[in-house]
Coordinates of C-alpha atoms and ligand atoms in Angstrom, one line a residue:
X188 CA -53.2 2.3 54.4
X189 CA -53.0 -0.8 55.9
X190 CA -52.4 -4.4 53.9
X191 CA -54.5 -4.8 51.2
X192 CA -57.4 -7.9 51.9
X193 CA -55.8 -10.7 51.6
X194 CA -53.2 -9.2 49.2
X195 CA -50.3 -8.3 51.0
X196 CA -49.2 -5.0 49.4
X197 CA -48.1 -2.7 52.1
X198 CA -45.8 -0.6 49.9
X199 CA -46.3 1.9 47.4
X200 CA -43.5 3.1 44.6
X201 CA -43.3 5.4 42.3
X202 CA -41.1 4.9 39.3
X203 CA -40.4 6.7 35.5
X204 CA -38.2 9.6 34.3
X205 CA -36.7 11.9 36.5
X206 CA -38.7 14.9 34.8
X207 CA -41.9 13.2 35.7
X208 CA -42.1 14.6 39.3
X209 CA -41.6 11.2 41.0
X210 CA -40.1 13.1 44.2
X211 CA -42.5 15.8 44.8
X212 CA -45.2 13.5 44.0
X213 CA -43.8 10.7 46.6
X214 CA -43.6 13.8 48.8
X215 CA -47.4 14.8 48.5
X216 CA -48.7 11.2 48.3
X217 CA -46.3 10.0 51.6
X218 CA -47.6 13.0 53.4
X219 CA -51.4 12.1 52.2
X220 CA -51.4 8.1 53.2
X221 CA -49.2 9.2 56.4
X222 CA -46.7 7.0 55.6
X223 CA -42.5 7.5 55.6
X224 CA -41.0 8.5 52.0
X225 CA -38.1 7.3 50.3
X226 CA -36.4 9.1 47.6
X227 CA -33.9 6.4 46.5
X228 CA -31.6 9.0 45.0
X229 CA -31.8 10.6 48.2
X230 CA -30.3 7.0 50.0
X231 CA -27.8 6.7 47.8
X232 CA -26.5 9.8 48.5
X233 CA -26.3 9.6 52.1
X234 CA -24.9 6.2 51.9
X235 CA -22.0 7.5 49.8
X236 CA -21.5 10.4 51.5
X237 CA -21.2 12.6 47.8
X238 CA -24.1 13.8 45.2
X239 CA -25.2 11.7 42.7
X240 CA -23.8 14.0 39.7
X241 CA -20.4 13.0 41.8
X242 CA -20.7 9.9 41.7
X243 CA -20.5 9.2 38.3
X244 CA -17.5 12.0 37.7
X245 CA -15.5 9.9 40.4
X246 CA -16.3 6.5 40.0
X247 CA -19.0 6.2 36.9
X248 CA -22.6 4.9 36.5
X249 CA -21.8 1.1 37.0
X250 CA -20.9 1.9 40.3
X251 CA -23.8 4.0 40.9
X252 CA -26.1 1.2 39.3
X253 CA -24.3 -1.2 41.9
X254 CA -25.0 1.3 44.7
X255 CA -28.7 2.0 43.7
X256 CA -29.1 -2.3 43.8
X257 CA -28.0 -1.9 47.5
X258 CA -30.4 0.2 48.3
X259 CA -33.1 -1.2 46.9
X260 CA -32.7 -4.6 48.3
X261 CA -32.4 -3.0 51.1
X262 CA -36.1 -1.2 51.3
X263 CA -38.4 -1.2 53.9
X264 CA -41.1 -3.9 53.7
X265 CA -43.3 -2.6 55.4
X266 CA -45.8 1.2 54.5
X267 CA -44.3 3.4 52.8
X268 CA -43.8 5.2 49.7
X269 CA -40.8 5.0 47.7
X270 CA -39.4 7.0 44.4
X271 CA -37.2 5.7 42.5
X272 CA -34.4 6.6 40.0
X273 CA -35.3 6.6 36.5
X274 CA -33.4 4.0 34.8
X275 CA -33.0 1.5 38.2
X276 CA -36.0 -0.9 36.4
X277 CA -34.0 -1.7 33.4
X278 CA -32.4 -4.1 36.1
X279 CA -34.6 -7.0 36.6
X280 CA -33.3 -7.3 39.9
X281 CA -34.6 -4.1 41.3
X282 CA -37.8 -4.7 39.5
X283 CA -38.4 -7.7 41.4
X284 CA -37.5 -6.0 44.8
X285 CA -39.7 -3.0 44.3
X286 CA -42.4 -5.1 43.1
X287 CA -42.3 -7.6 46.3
X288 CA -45.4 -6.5 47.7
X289 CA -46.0 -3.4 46.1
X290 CA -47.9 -1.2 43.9
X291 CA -45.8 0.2 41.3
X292 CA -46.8 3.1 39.7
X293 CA -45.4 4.2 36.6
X294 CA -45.6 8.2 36.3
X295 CA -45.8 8.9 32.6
X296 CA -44.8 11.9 31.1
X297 CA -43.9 13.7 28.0
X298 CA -40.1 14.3 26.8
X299 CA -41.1 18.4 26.7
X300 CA -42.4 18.1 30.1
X301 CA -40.1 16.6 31.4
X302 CA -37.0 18.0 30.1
X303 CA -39.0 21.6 31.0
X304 CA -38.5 20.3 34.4
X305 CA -34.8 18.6 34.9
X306 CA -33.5 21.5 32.4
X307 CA -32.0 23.5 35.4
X308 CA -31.2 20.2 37.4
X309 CA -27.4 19.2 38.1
X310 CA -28.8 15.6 36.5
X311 CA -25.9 14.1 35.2
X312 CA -25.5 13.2 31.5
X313 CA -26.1 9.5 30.3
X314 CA -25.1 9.8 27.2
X315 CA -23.2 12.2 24.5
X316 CA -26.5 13.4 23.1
X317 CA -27.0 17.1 23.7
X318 CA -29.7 17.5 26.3
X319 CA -33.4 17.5 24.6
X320 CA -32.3 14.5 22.4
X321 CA -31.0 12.9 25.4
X322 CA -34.2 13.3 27.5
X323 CA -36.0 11.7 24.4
X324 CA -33.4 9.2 23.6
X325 CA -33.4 7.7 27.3
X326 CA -37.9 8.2 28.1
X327 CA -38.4 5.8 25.0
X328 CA -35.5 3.7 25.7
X329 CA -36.5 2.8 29.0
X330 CA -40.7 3.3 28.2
X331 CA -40.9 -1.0 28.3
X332 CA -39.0 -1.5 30.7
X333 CA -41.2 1.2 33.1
X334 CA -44.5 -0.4 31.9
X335 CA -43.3 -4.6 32.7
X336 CA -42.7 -3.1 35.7
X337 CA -45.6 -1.2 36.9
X338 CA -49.1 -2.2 38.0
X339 CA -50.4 1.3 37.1
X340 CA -49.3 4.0 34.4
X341 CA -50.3 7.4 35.3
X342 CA -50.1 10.8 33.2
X343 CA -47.7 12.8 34.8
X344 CA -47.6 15.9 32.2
X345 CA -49.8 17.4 35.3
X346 CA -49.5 19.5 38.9
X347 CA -47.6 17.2 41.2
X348 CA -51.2 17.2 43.6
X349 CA -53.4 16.5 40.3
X350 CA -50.9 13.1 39.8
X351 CA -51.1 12.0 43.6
X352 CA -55.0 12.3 44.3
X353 CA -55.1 10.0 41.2
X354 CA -52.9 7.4 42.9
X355 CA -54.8 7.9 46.4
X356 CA -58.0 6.8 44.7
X357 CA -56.8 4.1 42.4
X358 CA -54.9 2.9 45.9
X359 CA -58.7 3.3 47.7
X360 CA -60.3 1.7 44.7
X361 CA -57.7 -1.6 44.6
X362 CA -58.0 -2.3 48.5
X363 CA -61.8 -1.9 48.8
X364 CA -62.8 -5.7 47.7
X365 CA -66.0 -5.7 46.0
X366 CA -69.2 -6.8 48.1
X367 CA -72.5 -8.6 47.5
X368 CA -74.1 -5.1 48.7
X369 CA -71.6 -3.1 45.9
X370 CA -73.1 -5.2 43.6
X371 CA -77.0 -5.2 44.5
X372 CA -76.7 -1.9 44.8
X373 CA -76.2 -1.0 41.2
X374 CA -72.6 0.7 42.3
X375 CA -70.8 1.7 39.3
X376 CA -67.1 2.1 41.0
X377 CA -63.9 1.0 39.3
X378 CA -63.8 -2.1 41.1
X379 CA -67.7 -3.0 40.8
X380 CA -67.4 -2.0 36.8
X381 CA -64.2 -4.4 35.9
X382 CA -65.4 -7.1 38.0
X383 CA -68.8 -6.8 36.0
X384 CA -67.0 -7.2 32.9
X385 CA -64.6 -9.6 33.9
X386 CA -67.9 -12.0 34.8
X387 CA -69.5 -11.1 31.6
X388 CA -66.5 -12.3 29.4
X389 CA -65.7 -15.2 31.2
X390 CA -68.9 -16.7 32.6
X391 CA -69.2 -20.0 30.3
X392 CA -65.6 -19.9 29.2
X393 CA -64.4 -23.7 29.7
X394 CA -62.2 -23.9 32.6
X395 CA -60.5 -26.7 35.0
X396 CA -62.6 -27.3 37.9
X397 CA -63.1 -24.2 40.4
X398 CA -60.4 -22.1 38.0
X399 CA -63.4 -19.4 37.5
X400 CA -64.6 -19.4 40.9
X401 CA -61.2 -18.5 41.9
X402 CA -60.5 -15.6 39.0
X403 CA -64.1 -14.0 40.0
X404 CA -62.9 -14.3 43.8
X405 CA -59.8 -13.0 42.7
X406 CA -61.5 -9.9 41.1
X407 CA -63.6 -9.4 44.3
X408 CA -60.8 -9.2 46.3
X409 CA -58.3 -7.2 44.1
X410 CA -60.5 -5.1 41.5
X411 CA -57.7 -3.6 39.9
X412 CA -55.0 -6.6 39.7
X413 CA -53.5 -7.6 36.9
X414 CA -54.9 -10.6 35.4
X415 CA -53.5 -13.1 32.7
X416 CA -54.2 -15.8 30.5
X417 CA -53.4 -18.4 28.5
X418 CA -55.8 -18.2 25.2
X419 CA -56.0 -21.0 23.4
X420 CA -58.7 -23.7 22.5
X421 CA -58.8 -26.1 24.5
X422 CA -56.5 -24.3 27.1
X423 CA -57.6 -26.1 30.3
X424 CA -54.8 -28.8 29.7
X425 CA -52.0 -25.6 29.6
X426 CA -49.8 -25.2 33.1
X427 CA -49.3 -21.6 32.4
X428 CA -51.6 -20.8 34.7
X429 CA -50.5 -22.5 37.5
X430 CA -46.7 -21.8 37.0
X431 CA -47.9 -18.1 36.8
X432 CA -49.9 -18.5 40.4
X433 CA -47.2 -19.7 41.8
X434 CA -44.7 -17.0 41.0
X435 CA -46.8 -13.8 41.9
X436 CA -47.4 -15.8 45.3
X437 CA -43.6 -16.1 45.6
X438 CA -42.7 -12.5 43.8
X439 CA -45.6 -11.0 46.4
X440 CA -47.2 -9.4 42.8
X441 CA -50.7 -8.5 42.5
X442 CA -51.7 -10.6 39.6
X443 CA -53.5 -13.6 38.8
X444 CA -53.3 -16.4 35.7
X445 CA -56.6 -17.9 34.0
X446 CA -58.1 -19.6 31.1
X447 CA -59.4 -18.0 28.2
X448 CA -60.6 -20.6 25.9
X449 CA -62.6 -18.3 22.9
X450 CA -64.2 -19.4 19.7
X451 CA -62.4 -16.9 17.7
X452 CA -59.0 -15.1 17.9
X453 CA -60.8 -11.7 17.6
X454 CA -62.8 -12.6 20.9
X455 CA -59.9 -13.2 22.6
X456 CA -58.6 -9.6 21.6
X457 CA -62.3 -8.0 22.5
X458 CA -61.4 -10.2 25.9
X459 CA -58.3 -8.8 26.4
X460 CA -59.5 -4.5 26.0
X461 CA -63.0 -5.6 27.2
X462 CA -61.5 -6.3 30.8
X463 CA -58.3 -4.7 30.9
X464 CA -56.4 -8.0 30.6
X465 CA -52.4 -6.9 31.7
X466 CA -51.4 -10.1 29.1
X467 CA -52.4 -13.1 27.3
X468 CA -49.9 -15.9 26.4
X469 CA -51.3 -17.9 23.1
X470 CA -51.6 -21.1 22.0
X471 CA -53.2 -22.9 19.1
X472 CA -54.9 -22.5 16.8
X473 CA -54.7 -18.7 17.8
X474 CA -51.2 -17.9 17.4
X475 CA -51.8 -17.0 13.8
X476 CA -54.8 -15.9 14.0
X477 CA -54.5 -13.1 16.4
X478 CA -52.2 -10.9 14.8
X479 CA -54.9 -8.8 12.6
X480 CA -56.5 -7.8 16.1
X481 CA -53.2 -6.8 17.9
X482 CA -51.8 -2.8 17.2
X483 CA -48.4 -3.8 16.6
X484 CA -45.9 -7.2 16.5
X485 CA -42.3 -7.0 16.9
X486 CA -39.5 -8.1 14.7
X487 CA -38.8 -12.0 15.6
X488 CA -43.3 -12.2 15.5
X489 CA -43.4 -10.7 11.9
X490 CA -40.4 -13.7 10.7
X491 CA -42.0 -16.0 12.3
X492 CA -45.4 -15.6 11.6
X493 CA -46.5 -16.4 14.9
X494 CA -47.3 -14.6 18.5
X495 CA -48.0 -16.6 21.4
X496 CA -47.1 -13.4 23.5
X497 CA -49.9 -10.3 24.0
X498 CA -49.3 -7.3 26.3
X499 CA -51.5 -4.7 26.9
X500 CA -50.0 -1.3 27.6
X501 CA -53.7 0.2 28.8
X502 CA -54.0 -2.6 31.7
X503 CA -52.2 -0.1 34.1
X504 CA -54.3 3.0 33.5
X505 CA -57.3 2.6 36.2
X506 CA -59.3 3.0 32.7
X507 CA -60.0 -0.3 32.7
X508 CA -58.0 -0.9 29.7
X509 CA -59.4 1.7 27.5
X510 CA -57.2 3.0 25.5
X511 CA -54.4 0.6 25.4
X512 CA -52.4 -0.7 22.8
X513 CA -51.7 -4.7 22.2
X514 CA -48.4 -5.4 21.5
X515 CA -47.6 -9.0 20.2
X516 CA -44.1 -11.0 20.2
X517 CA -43.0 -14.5 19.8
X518 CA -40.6 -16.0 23.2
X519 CA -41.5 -19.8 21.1
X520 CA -37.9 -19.1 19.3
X521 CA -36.3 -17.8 22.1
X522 CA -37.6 -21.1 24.4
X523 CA -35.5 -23.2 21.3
X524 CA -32.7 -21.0 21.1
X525 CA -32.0 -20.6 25.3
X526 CA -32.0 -24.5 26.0
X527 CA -29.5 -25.0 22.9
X528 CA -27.0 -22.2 24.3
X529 CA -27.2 -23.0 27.8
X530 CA -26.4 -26.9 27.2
X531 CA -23.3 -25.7 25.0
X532 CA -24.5 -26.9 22.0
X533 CA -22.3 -25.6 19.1
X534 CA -24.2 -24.2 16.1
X535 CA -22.9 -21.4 14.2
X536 CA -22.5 -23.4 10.9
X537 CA -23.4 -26.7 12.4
X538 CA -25.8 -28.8 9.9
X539 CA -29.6 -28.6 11.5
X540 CA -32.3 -30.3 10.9
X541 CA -35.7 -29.7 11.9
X542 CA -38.6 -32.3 11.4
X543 CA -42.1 -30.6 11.5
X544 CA -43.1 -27.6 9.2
X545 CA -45.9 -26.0 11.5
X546 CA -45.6 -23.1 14.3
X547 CA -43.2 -24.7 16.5
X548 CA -41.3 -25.5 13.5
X549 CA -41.3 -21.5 12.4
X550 CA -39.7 -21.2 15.9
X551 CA -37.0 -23.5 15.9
X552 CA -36.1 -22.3 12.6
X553 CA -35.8 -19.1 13.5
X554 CA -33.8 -19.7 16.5
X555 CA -31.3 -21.9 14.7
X556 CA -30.4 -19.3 11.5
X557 CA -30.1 -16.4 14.1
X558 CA -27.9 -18.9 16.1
X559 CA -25.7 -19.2 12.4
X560 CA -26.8 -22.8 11.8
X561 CA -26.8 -24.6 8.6
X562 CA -31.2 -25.4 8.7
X563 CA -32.8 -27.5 6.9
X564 CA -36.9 -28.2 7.2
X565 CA -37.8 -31.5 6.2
X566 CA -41.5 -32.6 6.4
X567 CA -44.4 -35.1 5.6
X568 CA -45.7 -32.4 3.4
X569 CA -42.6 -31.2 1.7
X570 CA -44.6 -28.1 0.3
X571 CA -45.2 -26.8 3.7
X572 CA -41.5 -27.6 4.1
X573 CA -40.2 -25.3 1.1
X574 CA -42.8 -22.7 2.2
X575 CA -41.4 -22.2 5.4
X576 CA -37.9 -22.2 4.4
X577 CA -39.0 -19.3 1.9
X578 CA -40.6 -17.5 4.4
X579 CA -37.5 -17.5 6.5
X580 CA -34.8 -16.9 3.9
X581 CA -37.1 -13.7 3.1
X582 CA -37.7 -12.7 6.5
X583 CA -33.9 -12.9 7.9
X584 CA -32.1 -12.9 4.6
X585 CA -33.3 -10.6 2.3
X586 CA -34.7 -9.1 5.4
X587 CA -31.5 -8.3 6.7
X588 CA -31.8 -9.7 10.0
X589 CA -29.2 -10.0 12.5
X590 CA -27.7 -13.1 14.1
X591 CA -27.5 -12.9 17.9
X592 CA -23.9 -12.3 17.4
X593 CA -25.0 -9.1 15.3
X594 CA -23.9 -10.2 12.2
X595 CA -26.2 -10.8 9.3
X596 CA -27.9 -14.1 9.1
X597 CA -26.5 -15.6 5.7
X598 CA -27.0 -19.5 5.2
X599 CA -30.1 -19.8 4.1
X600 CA -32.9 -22.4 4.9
X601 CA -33.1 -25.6 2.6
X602 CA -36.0 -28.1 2.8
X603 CA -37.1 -31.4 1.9
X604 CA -38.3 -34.9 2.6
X605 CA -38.0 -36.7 5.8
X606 CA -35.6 -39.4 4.5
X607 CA -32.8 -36.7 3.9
X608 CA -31.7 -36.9 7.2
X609 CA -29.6 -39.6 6.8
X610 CA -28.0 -37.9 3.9
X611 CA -27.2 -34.8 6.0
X612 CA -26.1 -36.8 8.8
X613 CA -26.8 -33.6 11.1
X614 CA -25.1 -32.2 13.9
X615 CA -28.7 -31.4 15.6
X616 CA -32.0 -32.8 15.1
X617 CA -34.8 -30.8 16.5
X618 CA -38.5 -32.8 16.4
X619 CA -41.2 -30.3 15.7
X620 CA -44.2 -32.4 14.9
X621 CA -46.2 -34.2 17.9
X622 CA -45.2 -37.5 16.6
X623 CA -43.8 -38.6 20.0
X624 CA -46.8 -38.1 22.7
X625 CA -47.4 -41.3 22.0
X626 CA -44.7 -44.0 23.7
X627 CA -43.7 -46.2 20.3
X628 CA -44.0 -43.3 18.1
X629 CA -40.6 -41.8 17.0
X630 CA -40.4 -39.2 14.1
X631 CA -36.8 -40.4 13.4
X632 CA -37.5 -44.2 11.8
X633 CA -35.2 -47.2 11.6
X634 CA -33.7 -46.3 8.3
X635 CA -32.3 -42.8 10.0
X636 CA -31.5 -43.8 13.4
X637 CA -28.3 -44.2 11.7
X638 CA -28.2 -40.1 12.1
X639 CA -28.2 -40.6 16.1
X640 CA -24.5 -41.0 16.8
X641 CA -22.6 -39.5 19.7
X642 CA -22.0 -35.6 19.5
X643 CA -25.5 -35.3 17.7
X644 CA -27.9 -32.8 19.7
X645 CA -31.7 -34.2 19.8
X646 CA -34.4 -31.8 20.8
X647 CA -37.6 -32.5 21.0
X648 CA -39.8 -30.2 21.2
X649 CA -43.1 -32.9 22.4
X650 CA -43.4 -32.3 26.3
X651 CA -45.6 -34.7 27.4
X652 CA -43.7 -37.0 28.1
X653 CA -40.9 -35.4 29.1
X654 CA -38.8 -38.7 28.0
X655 CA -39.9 -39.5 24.4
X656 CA -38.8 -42.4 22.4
X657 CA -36.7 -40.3 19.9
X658 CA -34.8 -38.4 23.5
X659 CA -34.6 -42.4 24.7
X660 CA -33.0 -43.4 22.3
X661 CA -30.7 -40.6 21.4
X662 CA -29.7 -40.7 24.6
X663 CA -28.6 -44.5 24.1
X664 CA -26.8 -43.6 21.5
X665 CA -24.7 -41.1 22.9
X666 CA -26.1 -38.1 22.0
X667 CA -27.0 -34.9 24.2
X668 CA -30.1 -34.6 24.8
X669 CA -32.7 -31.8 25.0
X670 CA -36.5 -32.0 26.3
X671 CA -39.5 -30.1 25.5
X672 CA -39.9 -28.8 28.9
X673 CA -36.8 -26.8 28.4
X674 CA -38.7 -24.7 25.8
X675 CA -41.3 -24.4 27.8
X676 CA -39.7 -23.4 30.7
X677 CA -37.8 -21.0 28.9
X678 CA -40.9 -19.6 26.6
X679 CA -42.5 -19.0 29.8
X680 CA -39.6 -17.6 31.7
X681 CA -39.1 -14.8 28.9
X682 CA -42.8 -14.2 28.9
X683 CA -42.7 -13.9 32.5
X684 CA -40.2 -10.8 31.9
X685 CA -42.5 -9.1 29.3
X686 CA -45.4 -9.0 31.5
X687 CA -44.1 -8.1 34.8
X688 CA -40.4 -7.4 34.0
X689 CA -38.9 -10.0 36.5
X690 CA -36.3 -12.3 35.8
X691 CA -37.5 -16.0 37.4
X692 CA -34.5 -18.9 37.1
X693 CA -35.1 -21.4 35.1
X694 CA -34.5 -24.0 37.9
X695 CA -37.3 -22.3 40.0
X696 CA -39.7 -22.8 37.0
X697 CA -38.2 -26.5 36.8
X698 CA -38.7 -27.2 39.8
X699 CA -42.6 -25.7 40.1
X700 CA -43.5 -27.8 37.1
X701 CA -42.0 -30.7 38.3
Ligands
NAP919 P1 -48.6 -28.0 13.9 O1 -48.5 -26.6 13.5 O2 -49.9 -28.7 13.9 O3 -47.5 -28.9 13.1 C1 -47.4 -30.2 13.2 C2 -46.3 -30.8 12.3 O4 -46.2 -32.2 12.6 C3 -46.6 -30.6 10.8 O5 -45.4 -30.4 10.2 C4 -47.1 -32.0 10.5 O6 -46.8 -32.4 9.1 C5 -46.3 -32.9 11.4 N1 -47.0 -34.2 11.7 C6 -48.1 -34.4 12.4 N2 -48.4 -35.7 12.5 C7 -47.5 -36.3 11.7 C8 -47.3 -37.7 11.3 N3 -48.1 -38.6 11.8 N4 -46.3 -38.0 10.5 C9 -45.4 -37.0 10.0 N5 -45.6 -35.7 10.3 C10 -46.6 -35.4 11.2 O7 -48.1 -28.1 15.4 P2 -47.0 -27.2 16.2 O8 -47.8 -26.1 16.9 O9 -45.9 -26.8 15.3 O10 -46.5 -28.2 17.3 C11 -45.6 -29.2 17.0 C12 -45.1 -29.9 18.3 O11 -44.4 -29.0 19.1 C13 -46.3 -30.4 19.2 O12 -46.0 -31.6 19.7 C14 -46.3 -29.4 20.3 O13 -46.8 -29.9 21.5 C15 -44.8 -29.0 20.4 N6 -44.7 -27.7 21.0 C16 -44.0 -27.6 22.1 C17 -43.8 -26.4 22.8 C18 -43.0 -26.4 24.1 O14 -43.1 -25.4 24.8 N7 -42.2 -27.4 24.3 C19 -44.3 -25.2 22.2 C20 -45.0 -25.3 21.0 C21 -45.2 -26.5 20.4 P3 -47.8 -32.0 7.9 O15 -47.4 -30.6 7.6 O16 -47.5 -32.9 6.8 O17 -49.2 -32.1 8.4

C-alpha cells in the first residue's frame, strides 16, 4: 500500500465489537493489501502464555486491559493490518497508539448480528447481564468511544469479503490525491466529489492569509481526511486551528483544522453535512444559534444553553457525510470547572461569584453548582443576571442534576448587582464579561477590591492578555490566581477527545500556544 502522499499512514486497523467480524475481515483485507495481520487478542495470548477467557478467571480484566496496553504500544509502525479488541479504545491511550499513523476503521454492526456471531464463542462475560442484554449493553456503551476514534465507520451486518472490498477502495480512494487532470476531466470519484464540495462551501469564506489555499491542498492530497473548524464570525482571530494542526502533525492523524466564518448558524450546519465536516468547534454569535440545526445536544448543552462543540457521526462513512447525525455538547463549563480542580481550589459550598451574565457566564455557572459552590451572578444588567440564575436552578435543580461528586446539585443560584460583591465577600470571583482586554479596565472597581484578600480564587475568564488587571492585582493581593488560557486550553483539550478520542496534556497544549 505504500505511505499515503505526503500523509504518512502506513498502517491500517480495524476496531468495534467482537461480533462485528474484525478478525476475519483483518484476515481477508491483510491478505488483499499483502501486508502482515495482527489480531491483538491473538498477541496477548501468546504473550501470556493462557487464553483470553483465562485471563480474566485468573487474574481479571484490569490486568488484561494492562496487558492489551502492552501490546498496543508495542505495534508495528510500519504496513500492516491490525484488529483490535472491542473495548481497548475506551482507553485514550490505545486510541492514540492505534491512531499514530493510521487509518482506523470502525466496523459497525448490529447487536443481533453480532451476538448471532460470538453466541458460540468462549468470549468471556463483562458484565452480569445475561448474554443478548450484555452484547447490547456493551455495543452502545462503547458506540462513542469507537466513532472519536475511527476515521471511517463501515457497516459490518455484511459477508466478511463484502466489508473488506469496501475498506480496499475507500483505502484506494484516500491515497490517490486528486489531480488537475481528475478534475478537467469531469471525474466524479469520492475524492474529486468532496474536494468539489469542499471548494464550493468555502471559496470566499474569510480566512487568515494562505489558510484556504492550504485546506484545498489539503483536500487534494487527502480526499477523504477529516477536516475541522472553528465556526464563528469573525473566526480568523481563533487559534483553534493552529493548536489543532499542530496536534494531528504530532498524533500522525489524518486531519486538518480551518475557518468557517458563515453568515448564518444554519449555513454552518449545511457546511458541516454539505462536505462531510468530522467536527466544528463554535464560537460567537453561533453558539446559540446552532442548536435548532444539530439532531441532538447532550445534558450539560441543554443547562447551559450553549454548544460550542459539533460532531458529525456521518464524517467516517466514505458517503461523504450523508447520512450523519450532528451531535452538539458544551466543553466551555468543563474548561472553568478543570482549571479550578486542578489548582486545588476548594468549592463545594464555597461562596462564588460570577461577574458577566452572557455564554461564558452560563458556563462558569454551570461548572461551579456541579462543583457544590454557593453561585451567585451579578451583572450590569441585573435582568440578564436573574434570568440566568433561573435558568440554572431549573436546569440542575428542579432538573435533578447531579454534582460531579454524584450527588444532587442543591444550593441554588442567586443574582444581583455588581456592587454585592463586597457584601458576599467571596471565596472565588470568576470574571465573565470582556471588561479586561483592555489594560486599565478591571471589572472588579475600587469600592470592591476590598473582596481581593489572600485565599480568594480570581479567574478570569478574558484571554488576551493572559495577565489582566483584575489577575494583576489579585495576584498582589495574595490571591490564587487563574487565567483565561486555562479554559481555553482545557475547552480545547476536551474537544480534542470528542473528535478524535485522544487525550493531549494540558502542558503540551500550553506549551503550543505559548
Ligand atoms: P457575552 O455573551 O457578550 O457577555 C458579555 C458580558 O459582559 C455581559 O454580561 C455584559 O453585560 C458584560 N459586559 C460587557 N461590557 C461591559 C461593561 N463595559 N461593563 C459591565 N459589564 C459589561 O460574552 P461571552 O461570550 O459570555 O464572553 C465573555 C468573556 O469571556 C469574553 O471576554 C470572552 O473572551 C471570554 N471567554 C473566554 C473563553 C476562554 O476560553 N477563555 C471562552 C469563552 C469566552 P450586559 O449583560 O449588561 O451587557
Amino acid at each position: 500500500m505504500g505511505k499515503f502522499e505526503g500523509g504518512g499512514i502506513i498502517r491500517v486497523v480495524l476496531t468495534g465489537f467482537r461480533g462485528s467480524g474484525k478478525t476475519t475481515v483483518g484476515g481477508i483485507l491483510a491478505d488483499r493489501l499483502g501486508q502482515p495481520f495482527i489480531d491483538t487478542d491473538s498477541e496477548i495470548e501468546n504473550k501470556s502464555g493462557m487464553p483470553i477467557e483465562e485471563i480474566f478467571k485468573e487474574y481479571g480484566e484490569a490486568h488484561f486491559r494492562n496487558l492489551e496496553r502492552e501490546v498496543i504500544a508495542s505495534l508495528p509502525e510500519s504496513d500492516c493490518v491490525v484488529a483490535t479488541g472491542g473495548g481497548c479504545v475506551q482507553s485514550a491511550e490505545n486510541a492514540a497508539n492505534l491512531r499514530h499513523d493510521s487509518l482506523v476503521f470502525f466496523l459497525d454492526v448490529s447487536p443481533d448480528v453480532s451476538y448471532g456471531r460470538i453466541s458460540e464463542s468462549s468470549r468471556p462475560a463483562l458484565t452480569d447481564k445475561d448474554p443478548v442484554d450484555e452484547v447490547k449493553y456493551l455495543i452502545n456503551l462503547r458506540y462513542p468511544a469507537y466513532l472519536r476514534s475511527s476515521d471511517f465507520r463501515i457497516d459490518a451486518d455484511r459477508e466478511a469479503g463484502a466489508v473488506a472490498d469496501d475498506i480496499v477502495r475507500i483505502i484506494a480512494d484516500a491515497a490517490t490525491p486528486v489531480s488537475d487532470s481528475d478534475i478537467a476531466a469531469g471525474e466524479d470519484s469520492a475524492g474529486v466529489l468532496r474536494y468539489r464540495e469542499v471548494l464550493r462551501s468555502f471559496s470566499g469564506v474569510p480566512m487568515p492569509e494562505r489558510k484556504s489555499e492550504q485546506l484545498f491542498s489539503y483536500v487534494r492530497k487527502h480526499p477523504l481526511g477529516s477536516i475541522c473548524a472553528i465556526a464563528g464570525r469573525p473566526s480568523g482571530h481563533s487559534r483553534t486551528p493552529y493548536l489543532f494542526n499542530t496536534i494531528f502533525e504530532r498524533y500522525g492523524i489524518p486531519a486538518h483544522c480551518t475557518y468557517l466564518e458563515k453568515e448564518t448558524a444554519g449555513d454552518v450546519a449545511d457546511t458541516v453535512r454539505s462536505c462531510g465536516l468530522r467536527a466544528v468547534s463554535v464560537t460567537i454569535p453561533f453558539k446559540e444559534e446552532i442548536i435548532p440545526y444539530l439532531d441532538e445536544i447532550n445534558e450539560d448543552a441543554r443547562a447551559i444553553g450553549a454548544v460550542n462543540t459539533v460532531f458529525n457521526t456521518g464524517n467516517m462513512s466514505n458517503t461523504g457525510g450523508a447520512g450523519g447525525r450532528l451531535l452538539g455538547s458544551n466543553t466551555d463549563w468543563y474548561g472553568v470547572m478543570k482549571p479550578l480542580v486542578e489548582s486545588g481550589v476548594k468549592v463545594k459550598s464555597k461562596k462564588a461569584v460570577v461577574i458577566g451574565a452572557g455564554g461564558a457566564s452560563r458556563a462558569a455557572v454551570y461548572a461551579l453548582m456541579k462543583l457544590g459552590a454557593d453561585v451567585t451572578v451579578v451583572n450590569r444588567t441585573v435582568g440578564r443576571a436573574e434570568k440566568l440564575a433561573a435558568d440554572m436552578n431549573a436546569s440542575l435543580i428542579e432538573g435533578g442534576c447531579l454534582q460531579t461528586d454524584g450527588k444532587p446539585v442543591e444550593i441554588p443560584c442567586k443574582a444581583g448587582e455588581i456592587e454585592m460583591l463586597r457584601e458576599i465577600m467571596p471565596d472565588i470571583i470568576i470574571n465573565a464579561t470582556s471588561i479586561g482586554m483592555r489594560a486599565e479596565d478591571t471589572p472588579v472597581d475600587r469600592e470592591n477590591r476590598v473582596c481581593l484578600r489572600k485565599g480568594v480564587c480570581v479567574f478570569d475568564l478574558v484571554y488576551t492578555p493572559p495577565v489582566t488587571r483584575l489577575l494583576f492585582e489579585a495576584r498582589t493581593a495574595g490571591c490564587t490566581v487563574i487565567s483565561g488560557v486555562e479554559m481555553f486550553v482545557y475547552q480545547a483539550a476536551e474537544q480534542l477527545f470528542r473528535y478524535f478520542g485522544i487525550r493531549v496534556d494540558a502542558d503540551e497544549i500550553r506549551n503550543i500556544l505559548r
